[in-house]
Amino acid sequence: MVVAQAGAADVSHNAPMDLEAARALLPVALEEARAGRAEGGIPIGAALFDAAGTLLGRGRNRRVQDDDPSTHAETAAFRAAGRQTTYLGTTMVTTLAPCWYCSGLIRQFGISRVVIGEARTFDGGQDWLAGHGVEVVVLDDAECRSLMREFIASEPGLWFEDIGEPPPNASRSGD
């Protein structure tokens, strides 16, 4: 697991982000995650910030609400941010480690940093991102963990659908 080290608060990509600065960005993504759950969806939220810490876009997983398997929190925040001439120096904040689909988006567009609320429930592509030069900051936030634990306990089928894995003791089609 990749975790930021304490240091000077800096939201640019010139220096590693300290945990205090990273935590200051998390509330936007948490608000989105709570809203998604209140709508009957999956409680994952995200926000994209520029190098100065200005919010560019925010979003939540809307797979259930929109009946669209591609509407993940990170993709929704990215779309809400609109076109940027560059993503160098931007920070994607997400309540849960990004899946491979969202990790690909982060890598494809050169988003410099990912702040992850929690990665115990799902570790996604965080190590791959770090190996490709993306700064990864894992906060291990208690509220993010709680949102996911409660969701998975109440809707395990929906959770496994979201991460593209069969539930335990289930076989894939054609097996």
mmCIF file of the C-alpha atoms, coordinates in Angstrom:
data_MODEL
# 
_entry.id   MODEL 
# 
loop_
_atom_site.group_PDB 
_atom_site.id 
_atom_site.type_symbol 
_atom_site.label_atom_id 
_atom_site.label_alt_id 
_atom_site.label_comp_id 
_atom_site.label_asym_id 
_atom_site.label_entity_id 
_atom_site.label_seq_id 
_atom_site.pdbx_PDB_ins_code 
_atom_site.Cartn_x 
_atom_site.Cartn_y 
_atom_site.Cartn_z 
_atom_site.occupancy 
_atom_site.B_iso_or_equiv 
_atom_site.pdbx_formal_charge 
_atom_site.auth_seq_id 
_atom_site.auth_comp_id 
_atom_site.auth_asym_id 
_atom_site.auth_atom_id 
_atom_site.pdbx_PDB_model_num 
ATOM 1   C CA . MET A 1 1   ? 0.000   0.000   0.000   1.00 0.00 ? 1   MET A CA 1 
ATOM 2   C CA . VAL A 1 2   ? 1.304   3.456   -0.904  1.00 0.00 ? 2   VAL A CA 1 
ATOM 3   C CA . VAL A 1 3   ? 0.846   6.132   1.746   1.00 0.00 ? 3   VAL A CA 1 
ATOM 4   C CA . ALA A 1 4   ? 2.028   9.737   1.701   1.00 0.00 ? 4   ALA A CA 1 
ATOM 5   C CA . GLN A 1 5   ? 4.622   10.841  4.158   1.00 0.00 ? 5   GLN A CA 1 
ATOM 6   C CA . ALA A 1 6   ? 4.097   13.921  6.317   1.00 0.00 ? 6   ALA A CA 1 
ATOM 7   C CA . GLY A 1 7   ? 5.620   17.046  4.824   1.00 0.00 ? 7   GLY A CA 1 
ATOM 8   C CA . ALA A 1 8   ? 4.815   20.558  3.683   1.00 0.00 ? 8   ALA A CA 1 
ATOM 9   C CA . ALA A 1 9   ? 1.230   21.077  2.497   1.00 0.00 ? 9   ALA A CA 1 
ATOM 10  C CA . ASP A 1 10  ? 1.368   21.394  -1.284  1.00 0.00 ? 10  ASP A CA 1 
ATOM 11  C CA . VAL A 1 11  ? -1.400  20.491  -3.701  1.00 0.00 ? 11  VAL A CA 1 
ATOM 12  C CA . SER A 1 12  ? 0.825   20.880  -6.768  1.00 0.00 ? 12  SER A CA 1 
ATOM 13  C CA . HIS A 1 13  ? 2.722   17.872  -8.037  1.00 0.00 ? 13  HIS A CA 1 
ATOM 14  C CA . ASN A 1 14  ? 6.074   19.471  -7.176  1.00 0.00 ? 14  ASN A CA 1 
ATOM 15  C CA . ALA A 1 15  ? 6.211   17.911  -3.714  1.00 0.00 ? 15  ALA A CA 1 
ATOM 16  C CA . PRO A 1 16  ? 4.476   14.913  -2.178  1.00 0.00 ? 16  PRO A CA 1 
ATOM 17  C CA . MET A 1 17  ? 1.100   15.771  -0.690  1.00 0.00 ? 17  MET A CA 1 
ATOM 18  C CA . ASP A 1 18  ? 0.979   15.535  3.072   1.00 0.00 ? 18  ASP A CA 1 
ATOM 19  C CA . LEU A 1 19  ? -1.868  13.727  4.779   1.00 0.00 ? 19  LEU A CA 1 
ATOM 20  C CA . GLU A 1 20  ? -3.427  16.914  6.190   1.00 0.00 ? 20  GLU A CA 1 
ATOM 21  C CA . ALA A 1 21  ? -3.700  18.478  2.734   1.00 0.00 ? 21  ALA A CA 1 
ATOM 22  C CA . ALA A 1 22  ? -5.111  15.227  1.333   1.00 0.00 ? 22  ALA A CA 1 
ATOM 23  C CA . ARG A 1 23  ? -7.711  14.956  4.115   1.00 0.00 ? 23  ARG A CA 1 
ATOM 24  C CA . ALA A 1 24  ? -8.834  18.532  3.410   1.00 0.00 ? 24  ALA A CA 1 
ATOM 25  C CA . LEU A 1 25  ? -9.950  17.433  -0.086  1.00 0.00 ? 25  LEU A CA 1 
ATOM 26  C CA . LEU A 1 26  ? -11.829 14.279  0.993   1.00 0.00 ? 26  LEU A CA 1 
ATOM 27  C CA . PRO A 1 27  ? -15.115 15.883  2.205   1.00 0.00 ? 27  PRO A CA 1 
ATOM 28  C CA . VAL A 1 28  ? -16.265 16.653  -1.354  1.00 0.00 ? 28  VAL A CA 1 
ATOM 29  C CA . ALA A 1 29  ? -15.899 13.009  -2.385  1.00 0.00 ? 29  ALA A CA 1 
ATOM 30  C CA . LEU A 1 30  ? -17.545 11.827  0.846   1.00 0.00 ? 30  LEU A CA 1 
ATOM 31  C CA . GLU A 1 31  ? -20.525 14.092  0.221   1.00 0.00 ? 31  GLU A CA 1 
ATOM 32  C CA . GLU A 1 32  ? -20.910 12.536  -3.227  1.00 0.00 ? 32  GLU A CA 1 
ATOM 33  C CA . ALA A 1 33  ? -20.647 8.997   -1.791  1.00 0.00 ? 33  ALA A CA 1 
ATOM 34  C CA . ARG A 1 34  ? -23.362 9.715   0.780   1.00 0.00 ? 34  ARG A CA 1 
ATOM 35  C CA . ALA A 1 35  ? -25.625 11.203  -1.908  1.00 0.00 ? 35  ALA A CA 1 
ATOM 36  C CA . GLY A 1 36  ? -25.126 8.157   -4.114  1.00 0.00 ? 36  GLY A CA 1 
ATOM 37  C CA . ARG A 1 37  ? -26.114 5.814   -1.312  1.00 0.00 ? 37  ARG A CA 1 
ATOM 38  C CA . ALA A 1 38  ? -29.163 7.957   -0.444  1.00 0.00 ? 38  ALA A CA 1 
ATOM 39  C CA . GLU A 1 39  ? -30.253 7.566   -4.085  1.00 0.00 ? 39  GLU A CA 1 
ATOM 40  C CA . GLY A 1 40  ? -30.054 3.779   -3.773  1.00 0.00 ? 40  GLY A CA 1 
ATOM 41  C CA . GLY A 1 41  ? -26.685 3.521   -5.480  1.00 0.00 ? 41  GLY A CA 1 
ATOM 42  C CA . ILE A 1 42  ? -23.177 2.489   -4.587  1.00 0.00 ? 42  ILE A CA 1 
ATOM 43  C CA . PRO A 1 43  ? -21.506 4.807   -2.021  1.00 0.00 ? 43  PRO A CA 1 
ATOM 44  C CA . ILE A 1 44  ? -18.421 5.854   -3.936  1.00 0.00 ? 44  ILE A CA 1 
ATOM 45  C CA . GLY A 1 45  ? -17.673 9.534   -4.559  1.00 0.00 ? 45  GLY A CA 1 
ATOM 46  C CA . ALA A 1 46  ? -14.897 11.410  -6.298  1.00 0.00 ? 46  ALA A CA 1 
ATOM 47  C CA . ALA A 1 47  ? -13.670 14.920  -7.043  1.00 0.00 ? 47  ALA A CA 1 
ATOM 48  C CA . LEU A 1 48  ? -11.028 16.336  -9.366  1.00 0.00 ? 48  LEU A CA 1 
ATOM 49  C CA . PHE A 1 49  ? -8.967  19.321  -8.184  1.00 0.00 ? 49  PHE A CA 1 
ATOM 50  C CA . ASP A 1 50  ? -6.467  21.458  -10.079 1.00 0.00 ? 50  ASP A CA 1 
ATOM 51  C CA . ALA A 1 51  ? -2.904  22.080  -8.884  1.00 0.00 ? 51  ALA A CA 1 
ATOM 52  C CA . ALA A 1 52  ? -4.039  25.057  -6.770  1.00 0.00 ? 52  ALA A CA 1 
ATOM 53  C CA . GLY A 1 53  ? -6.687  22.952  -5.004  1.00 0.00 ? 53  GLY A CA 1 
ATOM 54  C CA . THR A 1 54  ? -9.647  24.414  -6.918  1.00 0.00 ? 54  THR A CA 1 
ATOM 55  C CA . LEU A 1 55  ? -12.505 21.970  -7.491  1.00 0.00 ? 55  LEU A CA 1 
ATOM 56  C CA . LEU A 1 56  ? -12.864 21.179  -11.197 1.00 0.00 ? 56  LEU A CA 1 
ATOM 57  C CA . GLY A 1 57  ? -15.543 18.487  -11.017 1.00 0.00 ? 57  GLY A CA 1 
ATOM 58  C CA . ARG A 1 58  ? -17.262 16.092  -8.669  1.00 0.00 ? 58  ARG A CA 1 
ATOM 59  C CA . GLY A 1 59  ? -19.325 12.959  -9.111  1.00 0.00 ? 59  GLY A CA 1 
ATOM 60  C CA . ARG A 1 60  ? -20.547 9.693   -7.688  1.00 0.00 ? 60  ARG A CA 1 
ATOM 61  C CA . ASN A 1 61  ? -21.021 6.162   -8.848  1.00 0.00 ? 61  ASN A CA 1 
ATOM 62  C CA . ARG A 1 62  ? -24.369 6.219   -10.712 1.00 0.00 ? 62  ARG A CA 1 
ATOM 63  C CA . ARG A 1 63  ? -24.375 2.725   -12.215 1.00 0.00 ? 63  ARG A CA 1 
ATOM 64  C CA . VAL A 1 64  ? -27.653 1.872   -10.513 1.00 0.00 ? 64  VAL A CA 1 
ATOM 65  C CA . GLN A 1 65  ? -29.374 5.244   -10.835 1.00 0.00 ? 65  GLN A CA 1 
ATOM 66  C CA . ASP A 1 66  ? -28.568 5.650   -14.548 1.00 0.00 ? 66  ASP A CA 1 
ATOM 67  C CA . ASP A 1 67  ? -28.520 1.941   -15.475 1.00 0.00 ? 67  ASP A CA 1 
ATOM 68  C CA . ASP A 1 68  ? -25.083 2.688   -16.948 1.00 0.00 ? 68  ASP A CA 1 
ATOM 69  C CA . PRO A 1 69  ? -22.184 0.423   -15.995 1.00 0.00 ? 69  PRO A CA 1 
ATOM 70  C CA . SER A 1 70  ? -19.638 3.052   -17.075 1.00 0.00 ? 70  SER A CA 1 
ATOM 71  C CA . THR A 1 71  ? -20.722 5.773   -14.643 1.00 0.00 ? 71  THR A CA 1 
ATOM 72  C CA . HIS A 1 72  ? -18.175 5.318   -11.895 1.00 0.00 ? 72  HIS A CA 1 
ATOM 73  C CA . ALA A 1 73  ? -17.434 8.112   -9.423  1.00 0.00 ? 73  ALA A CA 1 
ATOM 74  C CA . GLU A 1 74  ? -14.094 8.997   -10.988 1.00 0.00 ? 74  GLU A CA 1 
ATOM 75  C CA . THR A 1 75  ? -15.503 9.084   -14.523 1.00 0.00 ? 75  THR A CA 1 
ATOM 76  C CA . ALA A 1 76  ? -18.396 11.269  -13.348 1.00 0.00 ? 76  ALA A CA 1 
ATOM 77  C CA . ALA A 1 77  ? -15.992 13.735  -11.666 1.00 0.00 ? 77  ALA A CA 1 
ATOM 78  C CA . PHE A 1 78  ? -13.769 13.726  -14.748 1.00 0.00 ? 78  PHE A CA 1 
ATOM 79  C CA . ARG A 1 79  ? -16.720 14.445  -17.049 1.00 0.00 ? 79  ARG A CA 1 
ATOM 80  C CA . ALA A 1 80  ? -18.031 17.167  -14.735 1.00 0.00 ? 80  ALA A CA 1 
ATOM 81  C CA . ALA A 1 81  ? -14.634 18.881  -14.873 1.00 0.00 ? 81  ALA A CA 1 
ATOM 82  C CA . GLY A 1 82  ? -14.988 19.382  -18.608 1.00 0.00 ? 82  GLY A CA 1 
ATOM 83  C CA . ARG A 1 83  ? -12.149 19.598  -21.062 1.00 0.00 ? 83  ARG A CA 1 
ATOM 84  C CA . GLN A 1 84  ? -8.797  20.719  -19.673 1.00 0.00 ? 84  GLN A CA 1 
ATOM 85  C CA . THR A 1 85  ? -5.761  21.521  -21.792 1.00 0.00 ? 85  THR A CA 1 
ATOM 86  C CA . THR A 1 86  ? -3.703  19.379  -19.419 1.00 0.00 ? 86  THR A CA 1 
ATOM 87  C CA . TYR A 1 87  ? -4.282  17.312  -16.322 1.00 0.00 ? 87  TYR A CA 1 
ATOM 88  C CA . LEU A 1 88  ? -0.694  17.706  -15.100 1.00 0.00 ? 88  LEU A CA 1 
ATOM 89  C CA . GLY A 1 89  ? -0.808  18.681  -11.437 1.00 0.00 ? 89  GLY A CA 1 
ATOM 90  C CA . THR A 1 90  ? -4.421  17.610  -10.918 1.00 0.00 ? 90  THR A CA 1 
ATOM 91  C CA . THR A 1 91  ? -5.554  15.437  -8.041  1.00 0.00 ? 91  THR A CA 1 
ATOM 92  C CA . MET A 1 92  ? -8.359  12.866  -8.218  1.00 0.00 ? 92  MET A CA 1 
ATOM 93  C CA . VAL A 1 93  ? -9.861  12.261  -4.773  1.00 0.00 ? 93  VAL A CA 1 
ATOM 94  C CA . THR A 1 94  ? -11.950 9.129   -4.386  1.00 0.00 ? 94  THR A CA 1 
ATOM 95  C CA . THR A 1 95  ? -13.547 7.441   -1.398  1.00 0.00 ? 95  THR A CA 1 
ATOM 96  C CA . LEU A 1 96  ? -12.478 3.974   -2.594  1.00 0.00 ? 96  LEU A CA 1 
ATOM 97  C CA . ALA A 1 97  ? -9.388  2.828   -4.485  1.00 0.00 ? 97  ALA A CA 1 
ATOM 98  C CA . PRO A 1 98  ? -10.053 3.206   -8.214  1.00 0.00 ? 98  PRO A CA 1 
ATOM 99  C CA . CYS A 1 99  ? -10.875 0.111   -10.238 1.00 0.00 ? 99  CYS A CA 1 
ATOM 100 C CA . TRP A 1 100 ? -8.898  -0.790  -13.362 1.00 0.00 ? 100 TRP A CA 1 
ATOM 101 C CA . TYR A 1 101 ? -11.302 1.169   -15.569 1.00 0.00 ? 101 TYR A CA 1 
ATOM 102 C CA . CYS A 1 102 ? -10.857 4.363   -13.535 1.00 0.00 ? 102 CYS A CA 1 
ATOM 103 C CA . SER A 1 103 ? -7.137  3.728   -13.068 1.00 0.00 ? 103 SER A CA 1 
ATOM 104 C CA . GLY A 1 104 ? -6.855  3.638   -16.854 1.00 0.00 ? 104 GLY A CA 1 
ATOM 105 C CA . LEU A 1 105 ? -8.603  7.004   -17.107 1.00 0.00 ? 105 LEU A CA 1 
ATOM 106 C CA . ILE A 1 106 ? -6.234  8.496   -14.521 1.00 0.00 ? 106 ILE A CA 1 
ATOM 107 C CA . ARG A 1 107 ? -3.210  7.163   -16.389 1.00 0.00 ? 107 ARG A CA 1 
ATOM 108 C CA . GLN A 1 108 ? -4.499  7.979   -19.892 1.00 0.00 ? 108 GLN A CA 1 
ATOM 109 C CA . PHE A 1 109 ? -5.029  11.651  -19.103 1.00 0.00 ? 109 PHE A CA 1 
ATOM 110 C CA . GLY A 1 110 ? -1.975  12.147  -16.911 1.00 0.00 ? 110 GLY A CA 1 
ATOM 111 C CA . ILE A 1 111 ? -3.719  12.963  -13.637 1.00 0.00 ? 111 ILE A CA 1 
ATOM 112 C CA . SER A 1 112 ? -0.757  13.467  -11.319 1.00 0.00 ? 112 SER A CA 1 
ATOM 113 C CA . ARG A 1 113 ? -2.106  12.321  -7.977  1.00 0.00 ? 113 ARG A CA 1 
ATOM 114 C CA . VAL A 1 114 ? -4.832  10.117  -6.505  1.00 0.00 ? 114 VAL A CA 1 
ATOM 115 C CA . VAL A 1 115 ? -6.058  10.524  -2.936  1.00 0.00 ? 115 VAL A CA 1 
ATOM 116 C CA . ILE A 1 116 ? -7.858  7.368   -1.790  1.00 0.00 ? 116 ILE A CA 1 
ATOM 117 C CA . GLY A 1 117 ? -10.230 7.417   1.161   1.00 0.00 ? 117 GLY A CA 1 
ATOM 118 C CA . GLU A 1 118 ? -9.848  3.698   1.762   1.00 0.00 ? 118 GLU A CA 1 
ATOM 119 C CA . ALA A 1 119 ? -8.325  0.691   0.065   1.00 0.00 ? 119 ALA A CA 1 
ATOM 120 C CA . ARG A 1 120 ? -9.130  -2.132  2.495   1.00 0.00 ? 120 ARG A CA 1 
ATOM 121 C CA . THR A 1 121 ? -12.435 -3.023  0.840   1.00 0.00 ? 121 THR A CA 1 
ATOM 122 C CA . PHE A 1 122 ? -10.958 -2.925  -2.654  1.00 0.00 ? 122 PHE A CA 1 
ATOM 123 C CA . ASP A 1 123 ? -7.395  -2.092  -3.640  1.00 0.00 ? 123 ASP A CA 1 
ATOM 124 C CA . GLY A 1 124 ? -7.993  -1.669  -7.372  1.00 0.00 ? 124 GLY A CA 1 
ATOM 125 C CA . GLY A 1 125 ? -5.162  -0.334  -9.480  1.00 0.00 ? 125 GLY A CA 1 
ATOM 126 C CA . GLN A 1 126 ? -3.355  1.769   -6.893  1.00 0.00 ? 126 GLN A CA 1 
ATOM 127 C CA . ASP A 1 127 ? -0.052  -0.119  -7.084  1.00 0.00 ? 127 ASP A CA 1 
ATOM 128 C CA . TRP A 1 128 ? -0.154  -0.041  -10.887 1.00 0.00 ? 128 TRP A CA 1 
ATOM 129 C CA . LEU A 1 129 ? -0.774  3.715   -10.829 1.00 0.00 ? 129 LEU A CA 1 
ATOM 130 C CA . ALA A 1 130 ? 2.113   4.275   -8.412  1.00 0.00 ? 130 ALA A CA 1 
ATOM 131 C CA . GLY A 1 131 ? 4.354   2.157   -10.631 1.00 0.00 ? 131 GLY A CA 1 
ATOM 132 C CA . HIS A 1 132 ? 3.510   4.450   -13.540 1.00 0.00 ? 132 HIS A CA 1 
ATOM 133 C CA . GLY A 1 133 ? 4.439   7.683   -11.790 1.00 0.00 ? 133 GLY A CA 1 
ATOM 134 C CA . VAL A 1 134 ? 1.099   8.668   -10.255 1.00 0.00 ? 134 VAL A CA 1 
ATOM 135 C CA . GLU A 1 135 ? 1.410   9.817   -6.657  1.00 0.00 ? 135 GLU A CA 1 
ATOM 136 C CA . VAL A 1 136 ? -0.948  7.695   -4.543  1.00 0.00 ? 136 VAL A CA 1 
ATOM 137 C CA . VAL A 1 137 ? -2.046  8.853   -1.090  1.00 0.00 ? 137 VAL A CA 1 
ATOM 138 C CA . VAL A 1 138 ? -4.111  6.379   0.962   1.00 0.00 ? 138 VAL A CA 1 
ATOM 139 C CA . LEU A 1 139 ? -5.939  7.956   3.907   1.00 0.00 ? 139 LEU A CA 1 
ATOM 140 C CA . ASP A 1 140 ? -7.557  4.823   5.399   1.00 0.00 ? 140 ASP A CA 1 
ATOM 141 C CA . ASP A 1 141 ? -10.523 6.987   6.442   1.00 0.00 ? 141 ASP A CA 1 
ATOM 142 C CA . ALA A 1 142 ? -12.944 5.460   8.971   1.00 0.00 ? 142 ALA A CA 1 
ATOM 143 C CA . GLU A 1 143 ? -16.089 6.928   7.361   1.00 0.00 ? 143 GLU A CA 1 
ATOM 144 C CA . CYS A 1 144 ? -15.100 5.664   3.911   1.00 0.00 ? 144 CYS A CA 1 
ATOM 145 C CA . ARG A 1 145 ? -14.537 2.181   5.356   1.00 0.00 ? 145 ARG A CA 1 
ATOM 146 C CA . SER A 1 146 ? -17.849 2.296   7.216   1.00 0.00 ? 146 SER A CA 1 
ATOM 147 C CA . LEU A 1 147 ? -19.828 3.361   4.144   1.00 0.00 ? 147 LEU A CA 1 
ATOM 148 C CA . MET A 1 148 ? -18.439 0.452   2.154   1.00 0.00 ? 148 MET A CA 1 
ATOM 149 C CA . ARG A 1 149 ? -18.778 -2.142  4.946   1.00 0.00 ? 149 ARG A CA 1 
ATOM 150 C CA . GLU A 1 150 ? -22.438 -1.235  5.486   1.00 0.00 ? 150 GLU A CA 1 
ATOM 151 C CA . PHE A 1 151 ? -23.161 -1.231  1.763   1.00 0.00 ? 151 PHE A CA 1 
ATOM 152 C CA . ILE A 1 152 ? -21.493 -4.589  1.109   1.00 0.00 ? 152 ILE A CA 1 
ATOM 153 C CA . ALA A 1 153 ? -23.282 -6.177  4.080   1.00 0.00 ? 153 ALA A CA 1 
ATOM 154 C CA . SER A 1 154 ? -26.678 -4.967  2.835   1.00 0.00 ? 154 SER A CA 1 
ATOM 155 C CA . GLU A 1 155 ? -26.153 -5.425  -0.935  1.00 0.00 ? 155 GLU A CA 1 
ATOM 156 C CA . PRO A 1 156 ? -23.442 -8.006  -1.616  1.00 0.00 ? 156 PRO A CA 1 
ATOM 157 C CA . GLY A 1 157 ? -24.811 -8.890  -5.061  1.00 0.00 ? 157 GLY A CA 1 
ATOM 158 C CA . LEU A 1 158 ? -24.684 -5.287  -6.204  1.00 0.00 ? 158 LEU A CA 1 
ATOM 159 C CA . TRP A 1 159 ? -21.163 -4.921  -4.821  1.00 0.00 ? 159 TRP A CA 1 
ATOM 160 C CA . PHE A 1 160 ? -19.849 -7.933  -6.741  1.00 0.00 ? 160 PHE A CA 1 
ATOM 161 C CA . GLU A 1 161 ? -21.617 -6.713  -9.871  1.00 0.00 ? 161 GLU A CA 1 
ATOM 162 C CA . ASP A 1 162 ? -19.925 -3.328  -9.476  1.00 0.00 ? 162 ASP A CA 1 
ATOM 163 C CA . ILE A 1 163 ? -16.422 -4.766  -9.188  1.00 0.00 ? 163 ILE A CA 1 
ATOM 164 C CA . GLY A 1 164 ? -17.042 -7.282  -11.967 1.00 0.00 ? 164 GLY A CA 1 
ATOM 165 C CA . GLU A 1 165 ? -16.540 -10.372 -9.867  1.00 0.00 ? 165 GLU A CA 1 
ATOM 166 C CA . PRO A 1 166 ? -18.889 -13.236 -9.142  1.00 0.00 ? 166 PRO A CA 1 
ATOM 167 C CA . PRO A 1 167 ? -20.134 -13.503 -5.564  1.00 0.00 ? 167 PRO A CA 1 
ATOM 168 C CA . PRO A 1 168 ? -18.329 -16.099 -3.430  1.00 0.00 ? 168 PRO A CA 1 
ATOM 169 C CA . ASN A 1 169 ? -19.403 -19.646 -4.265  1.00 0.00 ? 169 ASN A CA 1 
ATOM 170 C CA . ALA A 1 170 ? -20.875 -18.564 -7.623  1.00 0.00 ? 170 ALA A CA 1 
ATOM 171 C CA . SER A 1 171 ? -19.627 -19.678 -10.981 1.00 0.00 ? 171 SER A CA 1 
ATOM 172 C CA . ARG A 1 172 ? -19.167 -17.482 -14.033 1.00 0.00 ? 172 ARG A CA 1 
ATOM 173 C CA . SER A 1 173 ? -21.401 -18.020 -17.048 1.00 0.00 ? 173 SER A CA 1 
ATOM 174 C CA . GLY A 1 174 ? -20.082 -20.887 -19.103 1.00 0.00 ? 174 GLY A CA 1 
ATOM 175 C CA . ASP A 1 175 ? -18.088 -22.476 -16.264 1.00 0.00 ? 175 ASP A CA 1 
# 
